[in-house]
């Protein structure tokens, strides 16, 4: 159970030993970088699935086959949003599975479920199969959306953790970009009109198998999360994993400090659980189930943890109500409404959305650990709000006369693309970084699942209501999303603390451990002394490193 957090006495020493952030930090941690890139194939599946269906909805052959579901705006909304409903359920289940099975095996299980859903969609001959297939695919996508950033965050050193977690969003935007252009290409199979082959949309859906199988097989070769290993009593393995991924010997100060920080928090939380629930320590399934339930309840009963729930859930709430998935799911329809006639032109403009969002995410991966989370999120929110309002004004003025105001239509399209840039560098990557790094070890899986479930439930609602909003209130849709984008910026500005450069164990210091009871504080310090962490205490955060052996280790990295 997590009741507060560890005050890490050796944090200054670790910060002195830490390497650079940004691109130099990624190169210095090349092994972790490579593992994170591979694991982020889960993000590619998420992004591809998001993007591919917007193009499929506009294909003539899909409309002919599924016309009973596509031609009604309400049913069309369900056709899109049922994936998010499945993802919401999948991500809630993943909190338990990630703690029980490991982050790695949870990813494998999610890939299997994902592939089952893809088979059902690809072979569909009626709307019911698309509904069922997208729901099952959603279970897998939701699980991956939580397990992958959690896995990356727990492997990463603090100085590049933001960059490595941001790879998830880079992979998502890459998947979106690829899916848009695959839609554009497969749209020509058999022609774009009455002669179009059903292979145009079946091939686009089936191609998801390729990265899914690569991820499912390849992740088995990747290391376990060292924090999960410590949490399951496998200390020697955890130390070896840290040594390998940091490319330093197991007895180096940097590896030892990180391992002992993880161990101290685990022991503190374990002893807290033993004190609070002495009758549930027999290791039985029933006792473990009750402890897991109490973990979830602690998220609501403990003020510091409730604060984290608020930060994580509302960050994901505002991410979705920027309207990004309204743009992604219904981009072809939106571009047609903005005056781009013909499915080919609207698909082409949609493809540009994918390109600019992907390119905009790259700077976030490189610089988010230097700039911090807050400045990036705030600037992105205000930029997106401005784009929404400009598109709303242009649509309100010219929605009935785009054919005579072609330039205004193109300006509106450009601001949709600028909106995609704003999301790509800010709320896309940074919101996932925030929810992956703010939780204590014992409930990290459950905490991330709660925050990610907020993403998917709000994603579901956005996908459900957007067609009706576009039909009923037209340009008011953009005003609505613009207002929420602005409110999201204010929320980050005033209520979310900056987390760059902190270890996962140090997060407790900014989320409430300052109020830790004296008895708990003393017990924590006793644990740190018992395991030898206090031997690395360095009260001077600016003291240079004089140990030549440590300098040599850092230079090797």
Coordinates of C-alpha atoms in Angstrom, one line a residue:
X1 CA 0.0 0.0 0.0
X2 CA 1.2 3.5 -0.7
X3 CA 0.6 5.9 2.0
X4 CA 3.1 8.6 1.2
X5 CA 6.5 8.5 -0.3
X6 CA 10.2 8.1 0.2
X7 CA 12.5 11.0 0.9
X8 CA 15.5 9.8 -1.0
X9 CA 18.7 10.7 0.8
X10 CA 21.0 9.9 -2.0
X11 CA 19.1 11.9 -4.7
X12 CA 21.8 14.6 -4.9
X13 CA 24.5 12.0 -5.4
X14 CA 22.5 10.3 -8.2
X15 CA 21.8 13.7 -9.9
X16 CA 25.5 14.4 -9.9
X17 CA 26.2 11.1 -11.5
X18 CA 23.4 11.4 -14.1
X19 CA 24.1 11.9 -17.7
X20 CA 22.8 14.6 -20.1
X21 CA 19.2 14.9 -21.3
X22 CA 17.9 15.5 -24.8
X23 CA 19.5 13.9 -27.8
X24 CA 22.9 13.4 -26.1
X25 CA 21.1 11.6 -23.3
X26 CA 19.4 9.3 -25.7
X27 CA 22.7 8.4 -27.3
X28 CA 24.3 7.9 -23.9
X29 CA 21.5 5.5 -23.0
X30 CA 21.4 3.8 -26.5
X31 CA 20.4 0.4 -25.1
X32 CA 17.4 1.7 -23.3
X33 CA 16.6 3.9 -26.3
X34 CA 16.5 0.9 -28.5
X35 CA 14.3 -1.1 -26.1
X36 CA 11.9 1.8 -25.8
X37 CA 11.7 2.3 -29.6
X38 CA 10.8 -1.4 -30.0
X39 CA 8.2 -1.4 -27.2
X40 CA 6.7 1.7 -28.7
X41 CA 5.4 -0.4 -31.6
X42 CA 2.4 -0.7 -29.3
X43 CA 1.9 3.0 -29.9
X44 CA 2.2 2.5 -33.6
X45 CA -0.7 -0.1 -33.4
X46 CA -2.7 2.4 -31.4
X47 CA -2.1 5.2 -33.9
X48 CA -2.6 3.1 -37.0
X49 CA -5.9 1.9 -35.6
X50 CA -7.0 5.4 -34.8
X51 CA -6.1 6.8 -38.2
X52 CA -7.0 4.0 -40.6
X53 CA -10.7 3.9 -39.8
X54 CA -11.3 7.6 -40.7
X55 CA -10.2 6.8 -44.3
X56 CA -12.1 3.5 -44.4
X57 CA -15.3 5.3 -43.4
X58 CA -15.0 7.5 -46.6
X59 CA -14.4 4.6 -49.0
X60 CA -17.1 3.8 -51.5
X61 CA -16.9 0.0 -51.1
X62 CA -17.1 0.2 -47.3
X63 CA -20.1 2.5 -47.5
X64 CA -21.8 0.0 -49.9
X65 CA -21.1 -2.9 -47.7
X66 CA -21.9 -1.2 -44.3
X67 CA -24.3 1.5 -45.5
X68 CA -26.8 0.7 -42.7
X69 CA -24.2 1.8 -40.1
X70 CA -22.3 4.5 -42.1
X71 CA -25.2 6.6 -43.4
X72 CA -26.7 7.5 -40.0
X73 CA -24.7 9.9 -37.9
X74 CA -25.6 8.3 -34.6
X75 CA -24.7 4.8 -35.8
X76 CA -21.6 6.1 -37.5
X77 CA -20.5 7.6 -34.1
X78 CA -20.9 4.2 -32.5
X79 CA -19.0 2.5 -35.3
X80 CA -16.0 4.8 -34.4
X81 CA -16.3 5.1 -30.7
X82 CA -16.9 1.4 -29.8
X83 CA -13.2 0.9 -30.0
X84 CA -12.7 3.5 -27.3
X85 CA -15.3 1.7 -25.1
X86 CA -13.3 -1.5 -25.5
X87 CA -10.1 0.3 -24.8
X88 CA -11.5 1.8 -21.6
X89 CA -12.4 -1.7 -20.3
X90 CA -9.0 -3.0 -21.5
X91 CA -7.0 -0.4 -19.7
X92 CA -8.9 -0.9 -16.4
X93 CA -8.1 -4.6 -16.5
X94 CA -4.5 -3.9 -17.4
X95 CA -3.8 -2.2 -14.0
X96 CA -4.1 -5.6 -12.3
X97 CA -2.5 -7.6 -15.1
X98 CA 0.6 -5.4 -15.3
X99 CA 1.2 -5.8 -11.6
X100 CA 0.5 -9.6 -11.6
X101 CA 1.9 -10.8 -15.0
X102 CA 4.6 -8.2 -15.5
X103 CA 4.6 -5.2 -17.9
X104 CA 6.2 -7.4 -20.5
X105 CA 3.8 -10.3 -20.5
X106 CA 0.9 -7.9 -20.4
X107 CA 2.1 -6.4 -23.7
X108 CA 2.1 -10.0 -25.2
X109 CA -1.4 -10.7 -24.0
X110 CA -2.6 -7.3 -25.4
X111 CA -1.1 -8.1 -28.8
X112 CA -3.0 -11.5 -28.9
X113 CA -6.3 -9.8 -28.1
X114 CA -5.6 -7.1 -30.6
X115 CA -5.0 -9.6 -33.4
X116 CA -8.2 -11.4 -32.7
X117 CA -10.1 -8.1 -33.2
X118 CA -8.3 -7.4 -36.4
X119 CA -9.2 -10.8 -37.9
X120 CA -12.9 -10.2 -37.1
X121 CA -12.8 -6.7 -38.8
X122 CA -10.9 -7.8 -41.8
X123 CA -13.3 -10.7 -42.5
X124 CA -16.4 -8.6 -41.8
X125 CA -19.5 -8.8 -44.1
X126 CA -21.9 -7.0 -41.8
X127 CA -21.8 -4.0 -39.4
X128 CA -22.1 -6.3 -36.4
X129 CA -18.7 -7.8 -37.2
X130 CA -17.1 -4.4 -37.4
X131 CA -18.7 -3.4 -34.1
X132 CA -17.5 -6.6 -32.4
X133 CA -14.1 -6.6 -34.0
X134 CA -13.4 -3.0 -33.1
X135 CA -14.5 -3.6 -29.5
X136 CA -12.1 -6.5 -29.2
X137 CA -9.3 -4.6 -30.9
X138 CA -10.0 -1.8 -28.4
X139 CA -9.4 -4.1 -25.5
X140 CA -5.9 -4.7 -26.9
X141 CA -5.2 -1.1 -27.9
X142 CA -6.3 0.2 -24.5
X143 CA -4.0 -2.3 -22.7
X144 CA -1.1 -1.4 -24.9
X145 CA -1.7 2.3 -24.4
X146 CA -1.1 1.8 -20.7
X147 CA 1.5 -1.0 -20.6
X148 CA 4.0 0.5 -23.1
X149 CA 4.5 4.0 -21.4
X150 CA 4.6 2.3 -18.0
X151 CA 7.3 -0.2 -19.2
X152 CA 9.3 2.6 -20.8
X153 CA 9.1 4.9 -17.8
X154 CA 10.2 2.1 -15.4
X155 CA 13.3 1.3 -17.5
X156 CA 14.3 4.9 -18.1
X157 CA 16.8 7.0 -16.1
X158 CA 15.3 10.3 -14.9
X159 CA 17.3 12.5 -17.3
X160 CA 15.7 10.9 -20.4
X161 CA 12.5 9.4 -19.0
X162 CA 10.3 12.1 -20.7
X163 CA 12.0 11.5 -24.0
X164 CA 11.6 7.7 -23.8
X165 CA 7.9 7.9 -22.8
X166 CA 7.3 10.4 -25.5
X167 CA 8.4 7.8 -28.0
X168 CA 5.0 6.3 -27.4
X169 CA 3.3 9.4 -28.8
X170 CA 5.9 9.6 -31.7
X171 CA 4.9 6.0 -32.6
X172 CA 1.2 6.9 -32.3
X173 CA 1.6 9.8 -34.7
X174 CA 3.8 7.7 -37.0
X175 CA 1.0 5.0 -37.1
X176 CA -1.6 7.7 -37.8
X177 CA 0.6 9.1 -40.6
X178 CA 1.2 5.7 -42.2
X179 CA -2.5 4.8 -41.9
X180 CA -3.7 8.0 -43.7
X181 CA -1.4 7.3 -46.6
X182 CA -2.2 3.6 -46.8
X183 CA -5.9 4.7 -46.9
X184 CA -5.0 7.1 -49.7
X185 CA -3.3 4.3 -51.7
X186 CA -5.7 1.5 -51.1
X187 CA -8.6 3.8 -52.0
X188 CA -7.5 3.3 -55.6
X189 CA -7.9 -0.5 -55.6
X190 CA -10.4 -1.2 -58.3
X191 CA -11.1 2.5 -58.7
X192 CA -12.6 5.2 -56.4
X193 CA -16.2 4.8 -57.4
X194 CA -18.7 2.0 -58.1
X195 CA -15.9 -0.3 -59.2
X196 CA -13.9 0.0 -56.1
X197 CA -12.9 -3.4 -54.6
X198 CA -13.5 -4.3 -51.0
X199 CA -9.8 -5.1 -50.8
X200 CA -9.4 -1.3 -50.5
X201 CA -10.5 -1.4 -46.9
X202 CA -9.8 -5.0 -46.0
X203 CA -6.1 -4.6 -46.9
X204 CA -5.8 -1.4 -44.9
X205 CA -7.2 -3.1 -41.8
X206 CA -5.2 -6.3 -42.3
X207 CA -1.9 -4.6 -42.4
X208 CA -2.1 -4.0 -38.7
X209 CA -1.0 -7.7 -38.2
X210 CA 2.6 -6.9 -39.3
X211 CA 3.7 -4.6 -36.4
X212 CA 1.5 -6.5 -34.0
X213 CA 3.3 -9.8 -34.6
X214 CA 6.7 -8.2 -34.5
X215 CA 5.9 -6.6 -31.1
X216 CA 4.3 -9.7 -29.6
X217 CA 7.3 -12.0 -30.5
X218 CA 10.1 -9.4 -30.0
X219 CA 9.0 -8.2 -26.6
X220 CA 9.7 -11.7 -25.2
X221 CA 13.4 -10.9 -25.8
X222 CA 13.3 -7.6 -23.9
X223 CA 14.1 -7.3 -20.1
X224 CA 11.6 -7.2 -17.4
X225 CA 11.0 -3.8 -15.6
X226 CA 13.5 -3.6 -12.8
X227 CA 10.8 -2.0 -10.6
X228 CA 8.4 -4.8 -11.2
X229 CA 11.2 -7.3 -10.4
X230 CA 11.9 -5.6 -7.0
X231 CA 8.2 -5.5 -6.3
X232 CA 8.1 -9.3 -6.8
X233 CA 11.2 -10.1 -4.7
X234 CA 13.6 -10.7 -7.6
X235 CA 16.3 -8.3 -6.5
X236 CA 19.2 -10.0 -8.2
X237 CA 17.5 -9.9 -11.6
X238 CA 16.5 -6.3 -11.1
X239 CA 20.1 -5.3 -10.3
X240 CA 21.3 -7.2 -13.4
X241 CA 18.7 -5.5 -15.6
X242 CA 19.7 -2.0 -14.3
X243 CA 23.4 -2.9 -14.9
X244 CA 22.8 -4.0 -18.5
X245 CA 20.5 -1.2 -19.6
X246 CA 22.7 1.5 -17.9
X247 CA 25.8 -0.2 -19.4
X248 CA 27.6 0.1 -16.0
X249 CA 28.9 -2.6 -13.6
X250 CA 26.4 -3.7 -10.9
X251 CA 28.6 -2.2 -8.1
X252 CA 28.8 1.3 -9.7
X253 CA 27.4 4.1 -7.6
X254 CA 24.8 5.1 -10.2
X255 CA 23.3 1.5 -10.5
X256 CA 23.5 0.9 -6.7
X257 CA 21.8 4.2 -5.8
X258 CA 19.0 3.6 -8.3
X259 CA 18.5 0.0 -7.2
X260 CA 18.5 1.0 -3.5
X261 CA 16.0 3.9 -4.1
X262 CA 13.6 1.4 -5.7
X263 CA 14.2 -1.1 -2.9
X264 CA 13.7 1.4 -0.1
X265 CA 10.3 2.5 -1.5
X266 CA 9.3 -1.1 -2.0
X267 CA 10.2 -2.0 1.6
X268 CA 8.5 1.1 3.0
X269 CA 5.3 0.3 1.2
X270 CA 5.4 -3.4 2.1
X271 CA 5.9 -2.6 5.8
X272 CA 3.1 0.0 5.6
X273 CA 0.8 -2.7 4.2
X274 CA 1.9 -5.1 7.0
X275 CA 1.1 -2.5 9.6
X276 CA -2.3 -1.5 8.1
X277 CA -3.4 -5.0 7.0
X278 CA -1.7 -7.6 9.2
X279 CA -4.4 -10.2 8.5
X280 CA -3.9 -10.1 4.7
X281 CA -0.2 -11.1 4.5
X282 CA -0.6 -14.9 4.0
X283 CA -0.1 -14.7 0.2
X284 CA -3.4 -16.3 -0.7
X285 CA -5.3 -15.3 -3.8
X286 CA -8.1 -13.9 -1.6
X287 CA -5.8 -11.8 0.5
X288 CA -3.9 -10.5 -2.5
X289 CA -7.3 -9.6 -4.2
X290 CA -8.3 -7.7 -1.1
X291 CA -4.9 -5.9 -0.9
X292 CA -5.4 -5.0 -4.6
X293 CA -8.8 -3.6 -3.9
X294 CA -7.5 -1.6 -1.0
X295 CA -4.8 -0.2 -3.3
X296 CA -7.5 1.1 -5.5
X297 CA -9.4 2.5 -2.5
X298 CA -6.2 4.2 -1.3
X299 CA -6.3 6.3 -4.5
X300 CA -9.4 7.9 -3.1
X301 CA -8.7 7.9 0.6
X302 CA -5.2 9.3 0.7
X303 CA -5.0 13.0 -0.1
X304 CA -1.6 12.9 -1.9
X305 CA -2.8 9.9 -4.0
X306 CA -6.2 11.6 -4.8
X307 CA -4.2 14.6 -6.0
X308 CA -2.3 12.3 -8.4
X309 CA -5.6 10.8 -9.6
X310 CA -6.9 14.3 -10.3
X311 CA -3.7 15.3 -12.1
X312 CA -3.6 12.1 -14.2
X313 CA -7.4 11.9 -15.0
X314 CA -7.9 15.6 -15.8
X315 CA -4.8 15.7 -17.9
X316 CA -6.2 12.9 -20.1
X317 CA -9.7 14.5 -19.9
X318 CA -8.4 17.8 -21.4
X319 CA -6.2 15.9 -23.9
X320 CA -9.3 14.4 -25.5
X321 CA -11.4 17.5 -25.3
X322 CA -8.9 19.5 -27.3
X323 CA -10.8 17.7 -30.1
X324 CA -7.8 15.9 -31.5
X325 CA -9.6 12.7 -32.1
X326 CA -12.6 14.5 -33.6
X327 CA -10.1 15.7 -36.2
X328 CA -8.4 12.3 -36.6
X329 CA -11.6 10.2 -36.8
X330 CA -13.6 12.6 -39.0
X331 CA -10.9 14.5 -40.9
X332 CA -12.1 13.6 -44.4
X333 CA -15.6 14.8 -43.5
X334 CA -14.3 17.9 -41.9
X335 CA -12.1 18.8 -44.9
X336 CA -15.0 18.2 -47.2
X337 CA -17.1 20.6 -45.1
X338 CA -14.2 23.1 -45.4
X339 CA -14.6 23.1 -49.2
X340 CA -12.3 20.3 -50.3
X341 CA -14.6 18.3 -52.6
X342 CA -14.1 14.7 -53.5
X343 CA -13.0 11.8 -51.3
X344 CA -9.5 11.8 -52.9
X345 CA -8.8 15.5 -52.0
X346 CA -10.1 15.1 -48.5
X347 CA -8.0 12.0 -47.9
X348 CA -5.0 13.9 -49.3
X349 CA -5.5 16.7 -46.8
X350 CA -6.0 14.2 -44.0
X351 CA -2.7 12.6 -44.9
X352 CA -1.0 16.0 -44.4
X353 CA -2.5 16.0 -40.8
X354 CA -0.6 12.8 -40.2
X355 CA 2.7 14.1 -41.5
X356 CA 2.7 17.4 -39.6
X357 CA 1.7 15.7 -36.4
X358 CA 4.4 13.2 -36.7
X359 CA 7.1 15.8 -37.5
X360 CA 5.9 18.0 -34.6
X361 CA 6.3 15.2 -32.1
X362 CA 10.0 14.7 -32.8
X363 CA 11.2 17.9 -31.0
X364 CA 9.2 16.8 -28.0
X365 CA 11.1 13.5 -27.8
X366 CA 14.4 15.4 -28.0
X367 CA 13.8 18.4 -25.7
X368 CA 10.9 17.7 -23.3
X369 CA 13.4 16.7 -20.5
X370 CA 15.2 20.1 -21.0
X371 CA 12.1 22.3 -21.3
X372 CA 9.9 20.6 -18.8
X373 CA 6.3 19.3 -19.1
X374 CA 4.4 22.4 -18.0
X375 CA 5.7 25.0 -20.6
X376 CA 5.1 22.5 -23.4
X377 CA 1.6 21.6 -22.3
X378 CA 0.5 25.2 -21.7
X379 CA 1.8 26.6 -25.0
X380 CA 0.3 23.7 -26.9
X381 CA -3.1 24.3 -25.3
X382 CA -3.3 28.0 -26.1
X383 CA -2.1 27.3 -29.7
X384 CA -4.8 24.7 -30.3
X385 CA -7.4 27.0 -28.8
X386 CA -6.5 29.8 -31.2
X387 CA -6.6 27.4 -34.2
X388 CA -10.1 26.2 -33.2
X389 CA -11.4 29.7 -32.9
X390 CA -10.0 30.8 -36.3
X391 CA -11.5 27.8 -38.0
X392 CA -14.8 28.4 -36.3
X393 CA -14.8 32.1 -37.5
X394 CA -14.0 31.1 -41.1
X395 CA -16.6 28.3 -41.1
X396 CA -19.2 30.6 -39.6
X397 CA -18.6 33.2 -42.4
X398 CA -18.2 31.0 -45.4
X399 CA -19.7 27.6 -44.7
X400 CA -22.5 28.2 -47.3
X401 CA -20.1 29.7 -50.0
X402 CA -16.8 27.8 -49.9
X403 CA -16.9 27.4 -53.7
X404 CA -16.6 31.2 -54.0
X405 CA -14.2 31.6 -51.1
X406 CA -11.6 29.0 -52.0
X407 CA -8.7 30.9 -50.3
X408 CA -10.7 31.0 -47.0
X409 CA -11.3 27.3 -47.2
X410 CA -7.5 26.6 -47.6
X411 CA -6.7 29.0 -44.7
X412 CA -9.1 26.9 -42.6
X413 CA -7.4 23.7 -43.7
X414 CA -4.0 25.2 -42.8
X415 CA -5.1 26.0 -39.3
X416 CA -6.4 22.5 -38.9
X417 CA -2.8 21.4 -39.8
X418 CA -1.3 24.0 -37.3
X419 CA -3.7 22.5 -34.7
X420 CA -2.1 19.1 -35.5
X421 CA 1.3 20.6 -35.0
X422 CA 0.3 22.1 -31.6
X423 CA -1.1 18.7 -30.4
X424 CA 1.9 16.8 -31.8
X425 CA 4.6 18.6 -29.8
X426 CA 2.6 19.1 -26.6
X427 CA -0.5 17.3 -25.3
X428 CA 0.2 14.2 -27.5
X429 CA 3.5 13.2 -25.8
X430 CA 3.5 15.1 -22.5
X431 CA 0.2 13.9 -21.2
X432 CA 1.4 10.3 -21.4
X433 CA 4.6 11.3 -19.8
X434 CA 2.8 12.9 -16.8
X435 CA 0.5 9.9 -16.1
X436 CA 3.4 7.4 -16.4
X437 CA 5.7 9.0 -13.9
X438 CA 3.6 10.4 -11.0
X439 CA 2.7 7.1 -9.1
X440 CA 4.3 5.2 -6.2
X441 CA 5.7 1.8 -7.0
X442 CA 3.1 -0.4 -5.3
X443 CA 0.2 1.1 -7.1
X444 CA 1.9 2.4 -10.3
X445 CA 0.1 -0.1 -12.6
X446 CA -3.3 0.7 -11.0
X447 CA -2.7 4.4 -11.0
X448 CA -1.7 4.5 -14.7
X449 CA -4.7 2.4 -15.6
X450 CA -7.1 4.8 -13.9
X451 CA -5.6 7.9 -15.7
X452 CA -5.4 6.1 -19.0
X453 CA -9.0 5.0 -18.6
X454 CA -9.9 8.6 -18.4
X455 CA -8.3 9.0 -21.8
X456 CA -10.3 6.2 -23.4
X457 CA -13.7 7.1 -21.8
X458 CA -13.4 10.7 -23.0
X459 CA -12.1 9.5 -26.3
X460 CA -15.2 7.3 -26.6
X461 CA -17.5 10.3 -25.8
X462 CA -15.7 12.5 -28.3
X463 CA -16.0 9.9 -31.1
X464 CA -19.7 9.4 -30.2
X465 CA -20.8 13.0 -30.2
X466 CA -18.7 14.6 -32.9
X467 CA -20.8 13.6 -35.9
X468 CA -23.9 14.9 -34.2
X469 CA -22.1 18.1 -33.2
X470 CA -20.9 18.7 -36.7
X471 CA -24.4 18.2 -38.1
X472 CA -26.3 20.2 -35.5
X473 CA -24.0 23.1 -34.4
X474 CA -21.5 23.2 -37.3
X475 CA -18.8 25.8 -36.5
X476 CA -19.9 25.7 -32.8
X477 CA -18.0 22.4 -32.6
X478 CA -14.7 24.2 -33.0
X479 CA -15.7 26.9 -30.5
X480 CA -16.5 24.1 -28.0
X481 CA -13.2 22.3 -28.4
X482 CA -11.3 25.6 -28.4
X483 CA -12.8 26.6 -25.1
X484 CA -11.7 23.2 -23.6
X485 CA -8.2 23.6 -25.0
X486 CA -7.9 26.9 -23.3
X487 CA -9.2 25.5 -20.0
X488 CA -6.7 22.7 -20.3
X489 CA -3.8 25.2 -20.4
X490 CA -5.1 26.9 -17.3
X491 CA -5.4 23.6 -15.5
X492 CA -1.7 22.7 -16.2
X493 CA -0.6 26.3 -15.3
X494 CA -2.2 26.4 -11.9
X495 CA -2.7 22.8 -10.7
X496 CA 0.0 20.5 -12.1
X497 CA 3.5 20.5 -10.6
X498 CA 6.6 20.2 -12.8
X499 CA 8.2 16.7 -12.8
X500 CA 11.2 17.0 -15.1
X501 CA 14.4 15.5 -13.8
X502 CA 12.9 13.7 -10.8
X503 CA 13.3 10.0 -10.3
X504 CA 10.0 8.0 -10.0
X505 CA 10.8 7.6 -6.3
X506 CA 11.2 11.3 -5.8
X507 CA 7.7 12.1 -7.2
X508 CA 6.4 11.6 -3.6
X509 CA 8.2 14.7 -2.5
X510 CA 6.1 17.0 -4.8
X511 CA 2.8 15.1 -4.3
X512 CA 2.6 15.2 -0.5
X513 CA 5.4 13.4 1.4
X514 CA 6.3 16.7 3.1
X515 CA 3.3 16.0 5.4
X516 CA 4.4 12.5 6.2
X517 CA 3.9 11.6 9.9
X518 CA 7.0 11.7 12.0
X519 CA 6.8 7.9 12.7
X520 CA 6.6 7.0 9.0
X521 CA 9.5 9.4 8.3
X522 CA 11.6 7.7 10.9
X523 CA 10.7 4.3 9.6
X524 CA 11.6 5.2 6.1
X525 CA 15.0 6.6 7.2
X526 CA 15.6 3.4 9.2
X527 CA 14.9 1.3 6.0
X528 CA 17.4 3.5 4.1
X529 CA 20.0 3.0 6.8
X530 CA 19.3 -0.8 6.9
X531 CA 19.9 -1.3 3.2
X532 CA 22.8 1.1 3.0
X533 CA 21.3 3.9 0.9
X534 CA 22.4 6.5 3.4
X535 CA 26.1 5.7 2.6
X536 CA 25.6 7.5 -0.7
X537 CA 24.1 10.6 0.9
X538 CA 25.5 13.8 -0.7
X539 CA 24.1 16.9 1.0
X540 CA 25.7 19.2 -1.6
X541 CA 23.9 19.0 -5.0
X542 CA 26.6 21.0 -6.7
X543 CA 29.6 19.1 -5.5
X544 CA 31.8 17.9 -8.4
X545 CA 32.5 14.2 -8.8
X546 CA 36.1 13.5 -7.8
X547 CA 36.1 9.7 -7.9
X548 CA 38.1 8.8 -11.0
X549 CA 36.5 5.4 -11.3
X550 CA 33.0 7.0 -11.4
X551 CA 34.2 9.5 -14.0
X552 CA 35.5 6.6 -16.1
X553 CA 32.2 4.8 -15.9
X554 CA 30.3 7.9 -17.0
X555 CA 32.8 8.5 -19.9
X556 CA 32.2 4.9 -21.0
X557 CA 28.5 5.5 -21.2

